[in-house]
Amino acid sequence: MLKKFRKKWVAVIAIAVVILLTVIVPPNRSQVLAGSTYNRSPSGYGAWYEFMTAQGIKIERWQKPLQKLKRNSPITLIRIKPEIESVSYAELEWLNKGNNLVILGVSAKTTQAPFSELISSKVGNVKIETTRRRGDSRLPQPKENRPDEKLALGNIKSLAQADGILPQTNLLDDEFGIIVWKKESQGTFIASVTPYLAANAYQNEEGNFKFLASLLSNLDNSSDIPIYVDEYIHGYKDQNADENLEGVKSWIDYLISTPLFVGIVQAFVVLVIFIIANNRRFGAPIAPESVSINNSQAYIEALSSILQKAQRHEFVWQAIAKAEQKKLRQKLGISPQEDQEALVKAWVQQTGGSPAEIESLLNPPKTKINTQQLLIWLQNWQNIITSAKNL
């Protein structure tokens, strides 16, 4: 009972550990690729990227850090990633230089809005499938600055403080809140609460693709501003993209960044648990059962081995004949005090056998016998005892 309980307890611990790891381990590869133009799954933007290129719009994929995106003229950068909580100081500084930043997937609270809704726009109906809405359209504020970003504070403080009075336009909203909006300063900031505004899942919703395209085409001097889609945040990197920024990563860093790491950690934890369980580390230790030794059997086996090697068949004959004769007397009802002749008579009377049949077994051999003769003698005794049992 205790053993079964221990196994159940170990199984519960193993399942709990696997569930905990599933919750705390970073998102898998499919979540990282959500919003990538290389992604052909419903959460990707491959179809929209092809739609833009087919329209003759200048659009490129950017696979380097933002710090590498240095141009003398303004550009437009699109970042598509679920649950973007804040804009970094580097992005605000970059926006303050006259560039345009479009973020799809700004964090927002859930509301009473229906999950699926068609909202009209200038280019047609846009299908929105989320209950998240923004109650205000403030820029997602940057988190506490890092030491290497302190120099940027002086340049963008005015932008962050003036956020509440910056010209702002709600581009897509309903009675429950704002879905897409823009703010204009030196550059234009456009944000959407849904990261799937023009994802592959909406290829049949023409209004979704056209709406996102119109957001970019309505920017000031949009015809002359190149559009870049940030693929660096999805793990796509040009060769030497991180040069002088992150250094060379080890194979351990690479392994941690892949979904394989999750499986390895889970397998290792489960393996450790079962090793501990098999070593019986839970509960009181169980002492091994001591093996009982049958001294009589051991003595008989040792003696028989010695007699066989010494060819002492006569000794074996005497010992067995005495034991078998005792059993036969008990079967025939003859007392040990009566002589051998009485035993023979009782055998003949009760079984109808011949006297010679039993006398040959009772009389000792006159010459030395071999192993074969001993085996025949034993078989004859077996037949006699069997006949007596049938009486």
PDB file of N, CA and C in Angstrom, residues 80-136:
ATOM      1  N   ILE A  80       5.660  44.414 -35.449  1.00  0.00           N
ATOM      2  CA  ILE A  80       4.454  43.609 -35.235  1.00  0.00           C
ATOM      3  C   ILE A  80       4.792  42.520 -34.228  1.00  0.00           C
ATOM      4  N   LYS A  81       4.245  42.645 -33.049  1.00  0.00           N
ATOM      5  CA  LYS A  81       4.529  41.661 -32.007  1.00  0.00           C
ATOM      6  C   LYS A  81       3.462  41.767 -30.921  1.00  0.00           C
ATOM      7  N   PRO A  82       2.892  40.645 -30.478  1.00  0.00           N
ATOM      8  CA  PRO A  82       1.843  40.703 -29.450  1.00  0.00           C
ATOM      9  C   PRO A  82       2.349  41.269 -28.126  1.00  0.00           C
ATOM     10  N   GLU A  83       1.484  42.045 -27.478  1.00  0.00           N
ATOM     11  CA  GLU A  83       1.691  42.523 -26.111  1.00  0.00           C
ATOM     12  C   GLU A  83       2.967  43.348 -25.946  1.00  0.00           C
ATOM     13  N   ILE A  84       3.147  44.358 -26.781  1.00  0.00           N
ATOM     14  CA  ILE A  84       4.245  45.309 -26.586  1.00  0.00           C
ATOM     15  C   ILE A  84       3.820  46.282 -25.488  1.00  0.00           C
ATOM     16  N   GLU A  85       4.514  46.258 -24.369  1.00  0.00           N
ATOM     17  CA  GLU A  85       4.081  47.024 -23.202  1.00  0.00           C
ATOM     18  C   GLU A  85       4.582  48.461 -23.217  1.00  0.00           C
ATOM     19  N   SER A  86       5.708  48.705 -23.854  1.00  0.00           N
ATOM     20  CA  SER A  86       6.255  50.058 -23.799  1.00  0.00           C
ATOM     21  C   SER A  86       7.160  50.313 -24.988  1.00  0.00           C
ATOM     22  N   VAL A  87       7.381  51.584 -25.226  1.00  0.00           N
ATOM     23  CA  VAL A  87       8.327  52.023 -26.248  1.00  0.00           C
ATOM     24  C   VAL A  87       9.632  52.358 -25.538  1.00  0.00           C
ATOM     25  N   SER A  88      10.749  51.885 -26.075  1.00  0.00           N
ATOM     26  CA  SER A  88      12.039  52.141 -25.436  1.00  0.00           C
ATOM     27  C   SER A  88      12.464  53.589 -25.662  1.00  0.00           C
ATOM     28  N   TYR A  89      13.413  54.044 -24.858  1.00  0.00           N
ATOM     29  CA  TYR A  89      13.937  55.396 -25.026  1.00  0.00           C
ATOM     30  C   TYR A  89      14.605  55.552 -26.384  1.00  0.00           C
ATOM     31  N   ALA A  90      15.261  54.505 -26.835  1.00  0.00           N
ATOM     32  CA  ALA A  90      15.908  54.570 -28.150  1.00  0.00           C
ATOM     33  C   ALA A  90      14.875  54.779 -29.245  1.00  0.00           C
ATOM     34  N   GLU A  91      13.707  54.137 -29.110  1.00  0.00           N
ATOM     35  CA  GLU A  91      12.653  54.299 -30.117  1.00  0.00           C
ATOM     36  C   GLU A  91      12.055  55.704 -30.067  1.00  0.00           C
ATOM     37  N   LEU A  92      11.860  56.225 -28.852  1.00  0.00           N
ATOM     38  CA  LEU A  92      11.319  57.585 -28.738  1.00  0.00           C
ATOM     39  C   LEU A  92      12.285  58.621 -29.307  1.00  0.00           C
ATOM     40  N   GLU A  93      13.554  58.428 -29.043  1.00  0.00           N
ATOM     41  CA  GLU A  93      14.557  59.340 -29.595  1.00  0.00           C
ATOM     42  C   GLU A  93      14.579  59.245 -31.119  1.00  0.00           C
ATOM     43  N   TRP A  94      14.475  58.026 -31.603  1.00  0.00           N
ATOM     44  CA  TRP A  94      14.469  57.804 -33.056  1.00  0.00           C
ATOM     45  C   TRP A  94      13.223  58.428 -33.681  1.00  0.00           C
ATOM     46  N   LEU A  95      12.070  58.346 -32.988  1.00  0.00           N
ATOM     47  CA  LEU A  95      10.831  58.952 -33.462  1.00  0.00           C
ATOM     48  C   LEU A  95      10.925  60.471 -33.457  1.00  0.00           C
ATOM     49  N   ASN A  96      11.633  61.010 -32.495  1.00  0.00           N
ATOM     50  CA  ASN A  96      11.768  62.457 -32.353  1.00  0.00           C
ATOM     51  C   ASN A  96      12.623  63.078 -33.456  1.00  0.00           C
ATOM     52  N   LYS A  97      13.316  62.219 -34.214  1.00  0.00           N
ATOM     53  CA  LYS A  97      14.152  62.715 -35.316  1.00  0.00           C
ATOM     54  C   LYS A  97      13.383  62.834 -36.623  1.00  0.00           C
ATOM     55  N   GLY A  98      12.055  62.652 -36.573  1.00  0.00           N
ATOM     56  CA  GLY A  98      11.246  62.798 -37.771  1.00  0.00           C
ATOM     57  C   GLY A  98      10.892  61.491 -38.442  1.00  0.00           C
ATOM     58  N   ASN A  99      11.262  60.377 -37.833  1.00  0.00           N
ATOM     59  CA  ASN A  99      10.910  59.075 -38.400  1.00  0.00           C
ATOM     60  C   ASN A  99       9.500  58.671 -37.976  1.00  0.00           C
ATOM     61  N   ASN A 100       8.954  57.684 -38.658  1.00  0.00           N
ATOM     62  CA  ASN A 100       7.616  57.186 -38.356  1.00  0.00           C
ATOM     63  C   ASN A 100       7.721  55.783 -37.755  1.00  0.00           C
ATOM     64  N   LEU A 101       6.948  55.554 -36.708  1.00  0.00           N
ATOM     65  CA  LEU A 101       6.970  54.263 -36.032  1.00  0.00           C
ATOM     66  C   LEU A 101       5.551  53.707 -35.966  1.00  0.00           C
ATOM     67  N   VAL A 102       5.371  52.506 -36.496  1.00  0.00           N
ATOM     68  CA  VAL A 102       4.069  51.827 -36.478  1.00  0.00           C
ATOM     69  C   VAL A 102       4.224  50.556 -35.637  1.00  0.00           C
ATOM     70  N   ILE A 103       3.444  50.453 -34.571  1.00  0.00           N
ATOM     71  CA  ILE A 103       3.499  49.287 -33.686  1.00  0.00           C
ATOM     72  C   ILE A 103       2.134  48.605 -33.680  1.00  0.00           C
ATOM     73  N   LEU A 104       2.117  47.354 -34.069  1.00  0.00           N
ATOM     74  CA  LEU A 104       0.898  46.545 -34.031  1.00  0.00           C
ATOM     75  C   LEU A 104       1.043  45.537 -32.892  1.00  0.00           C
ATOM     76  N   GLY A 105       0.188  45.685 -31.876  1.00  0.00           N
ATOM     77  CA  GLY A 105       0.257  44.773 -30.739  1.00  0.00           C
ATOM     78  C   GLY A 105       0.533  45.473 -29.431  1.00  0.00           C
ATOM     79  N   VAL A 106       0.103  46.741 -29.300  1.00  0.00           N
ATOM     80  CA  VAL A 106       0.295  47.478 -28.052  1.00  0.00           C
ATOM     81  C   VAL A 106      -0.604  46.874 -26.971  1.00  0.00           C
ATOM     82  N   SER A 107      -0.055  46.711 -25.791  1.00  0.00           N
ATOM     83  CA  SER A 107      -0.803  46.102 -24.692  1.00  0.00           C
ATOM     84  C   SER A 107      -2.026  46.941 -24.340  1.00  0.00           C
ATOM     85  N   ALA A 108      -3.164  46.275 -24.127  1.00  0.00           N
ATOM     86  CA  ALA A 108      -4.404  46.956 -23.768  1.00  0.00           C
ATOM     87  C   ALA A 108      -5.252  46.026 -22.918  1.00  0.00           C
ATOM     88  N   LYS A 109      -6.185  46.614 -22.175  1.00  0.00           N
ATOM     89  CA  LYS A 109      -7.045  45.830 -21.295  1.00  0.00           C
ATOM     90  C   LYS A 109      -8.240  45.270 -22.068  1.00  0.00           C
ATOM     91  N   THR A 110      -8.767  44.154 -21.571  1.00  0.00           N
ATOM     92  CA  THR A 110      -9.967  43.582 -22.168  1.00  0.00           C
ATOM     93  C   THR A 110     -11.188  44.403 -21.756  1.00  0.00           C
ATOM     94  N   THR A 111     -12.176  44.449 -22.634  1.00  0.00           N
ATOM     95  CA  THR A 111     -13.397  45.218 -22.385  1.00  0.00           C
ATOM     96  C   THR A 111     -14.613  44.331 -22.638  1.00  0.00           C
ATOM     97  N   GLN A 112     -15.775  44.942 -22.640  1.00  0.00           N
ATOM     98  CA  GLN A 112     -17.022  44.229 -22.917  1.00  0.00           C
ATOM     99  C   GLN A 112     -17.300  44.132 -24.409  1.00  0.00           C
ATOM    100  N   ALA A 113     -16.361  44.542 -25.228  1.00  0.00           N
ATOM    101  CA  ALA A 113     -16.552  44.505 -26.680  1.00  0.00           C
ATOM    102  C   ALA A 113     -16.681  43.067 -27.169  1.00  0.00           C
ATOM    103  N   PRO A 114     -17.486  42.843 -28.220  1.00  0.00           N
ATOM    104  CA  PRO A 114     -17.564  41.490 -28.791  1.00  0.00           C
ATOM    105  C   PRO A 114     -16.213  41.087 -29.369  1.00  0.00           C
ATOM    106  N   PHE A 115     -15.917  39.797 -29.306  1.00  0.00           N
ATOM    107  CA  PHE A 115     -14.606  39.338 -29.776  1.00  0.00           C
ATOM    108  C   PHE A 115     -14.436  39.584 -31.271  1.00  0.00           C
ATOM    109  N   SER A 116     -15.436  39.283 -32.056  1.00  0.00           N
ATOM    110  CA  SER A 116     -15.347  39.463 -33.509  1.00  0.00           C
ATOM    111  C   SER A 116     -16.293  40.576 -33.930  1.00  0.00           C
ATOM    112  N   GLU A 117     -15.746  41.543 -34.686  1.00  0.00           N
ATOM    113  CA  GLU A 117     -16.547  42.710 -35.056  1.00  0.00           C
ATOM    114  C   GLU A 117     -16.038  43.286 -36.369  1.00  0.00           C
ATOM    115  N   LEU A 118     -16.956  43.720 -37.226  1.00  0.00           N
ATOM    116  CA  LEU A 118     -16.612  44.426 -38.462  1.00  0.00           C
ATOM    117  C   LEU A 118     -16.792  45.917 -38.214  1.00  0.00           C
ATOM    118  N   ILE A 119     -15.705  46.672 -38.391  1.00  0.00           N
ATOM    119  CA  ILE A 119     -15.731  48.114 -38.159  1.00  0.00           C
ATOM    120  C   ILE A 119     -15.453  48.814 -39.481  1.00  0.00           C
ATOM    121  N   SER A 120     -16.293  49.759 -39.815  1.00  0.00           N
ATOM    122  CA  SER A 120     -16.160  50.446 -41.105  1.00  0.00           C
ATOM    123  C   SER A 120     -15.005  51.445 -41.076  1.00  0.00           C
ATOM    124  N   SER A 121     -14.356  51.575 -42.234  1.00  0.00           N
ATOM    125  CA  SER A 121     -13.284  52.556 -42.413  1.00  0.00           C
ATOM    126  C   SER A 121     -13.402  53.142 -43.816  1.00  0.00           C
ATOM    127  N   LYS A 122     -12.517  54.059 -44.165  1.00  0.00           N
ATOM    128  CA  LYS A 122     -12.574  54.707 -45.479  1.00  0.00           C
ATOM    129  C   LYS A 122     -12.293  53.733 -46.621  1.00  0.00           C
ATOM    130  N   VAL A 123     -11.584  52.641 -46.314  1.00  0.00           N
ATOM    131  CA  VAL A 123     -11.231  51.689 -47.373  1.00  0.00           C
ATOM    132  C   VAL A 123     -12.090  50.427 -47.312  1.00  0.00           C
ATOM    133  N   GLY A 124     -13.091  50.389 -46.438  1.00  0.00           N
ATOM    134  CA  GLY A 124     -13.960  49.227 -46.320  1.00  0.00           C
ATOM    135  C   GLY A 124     -14.009  48.703 -44.898  1.00  0.00           C
ATOM    136  N   ASN A 125     -14.744  47.646 -44.731  1.00  0.00           N
ATOM    137  CA  ASN A 125     -14.891  47.052 -43.400  1.00  0.00           C
ATOM    138  C   ASN A 125     -13.599  46.356 -42.967  1.00  0.00           C
ATOM    139  N   VAL A 126     -13.257  46.554 -41.700  1.00  0.00           N
ATOM    140  CA  VAL A 126     -12.067  45.930 -41.119  1.00  0.00           C
ATOM    141  C   VAL A 126     -12.532  44.946 -40.046  1.00  0.00           C
ATOM    142  N   LYS A 127     -12.092  43.707 -40.165  1.00  0.00           N
ATOM    143  CA  LYS A 127     -12.491  42.683 -39.197  1.00  0.00           C
ATOM    144  C   LYS A 127     -11.525  42.694 -38.016  1.00  0.00           C
ATOM    145  N   ILE A 128     -12.074  42.883 -36.831  1.00  0.00           N
ATOM    146  CA  ILE A 128     -11.279  42.909 -35.602  1.00  0.00           C
ATOM    147  C   ILE A 128     -11.730  41.749 -34.719  1.00  0.00           C
ATOM    148  N   GLU A 129     -10.780  40.945 -34.287  1.00  0.00           N
ATOM    149  CA  GLU A 129     -11.093  39.814 -33.421  1.00  0.00           C
ATOM    150  C   GLU A 129     -10.284  39.924 -32.127  1.00  0.00           C
ATOM    151  N   THR A 130     -10.742  40.765 -31.254  1.00  0.00           N
ATOM    152  CA  THR A 130     -10.165  40.941 -29.921  1.00  0.00           C
ATOM    153  C   THR A 130     -11.123  41.771 -29.090  1.00  0.00           C
ATOM    154  N   THR A 131     -11.117  41.557 -27.801  1.00  0.00           N
ATOM    155  CA  THR A 131     -11.935  42.375 -26.902  1.00  0.00           C
ATOM    156  C   THR A 131     -11.114  43.493 -26.270  1.00  0.00           C
ATOM    157  N   ARG A 132      -9.863  43.600 -26.648  1.00  0.00           N
ATOM    158  CA  ARG A 132      -8.981  44.610 -26.057  1.00  0.00           C
ATOM    159  C   ARG A 132      -9.213  45.977 -26.706  1.00  0.00           C
ATOM    160  N   ARG A 133      -9.258  46.994 -25.874  1.00  0.00           N
ATOM    161  CA  ARG A 133      -9.407  48.372 -26.342  1.00  0.00           C
ATOM    162  C   ARG A 133      -8.569  49.277 -25.435  1.00  0.00           C
ATOM    163  N   ARG A 134      -8.204  50.432 -25.971  1.00  0.00           N
ATOM    164  CA  ARG A 134      -7.498  51.443 -25.179  1.00  0.00           C
ATOM    165  C   ARG A 134      -8.491  52.521 -24.782  1.00  0.00           C
ATOM    166  N   GLY A 135      -8.461  52.882 -23.476  1.00  0.00           N
ATOM    167  CA  GLY A 135      -9.325  53.959 -23.028  1.00  0.00           C
ATOM    168  C   GLY A 135      -8.752  55.321 -23.359  1.00  0.00           C
ATOM    169  N   ASP A 136      -7.410  55.392 -23.555  1.00  0.00           N
ATOM    170  CA  ASP A 136      -6.750  56.625 -23.964  1.00  0.00           C
ATOM    171  C   ASP A 136      -5.725  56.264 -25.019  1.00  0.00           C
TER     172      ASP A 136
END
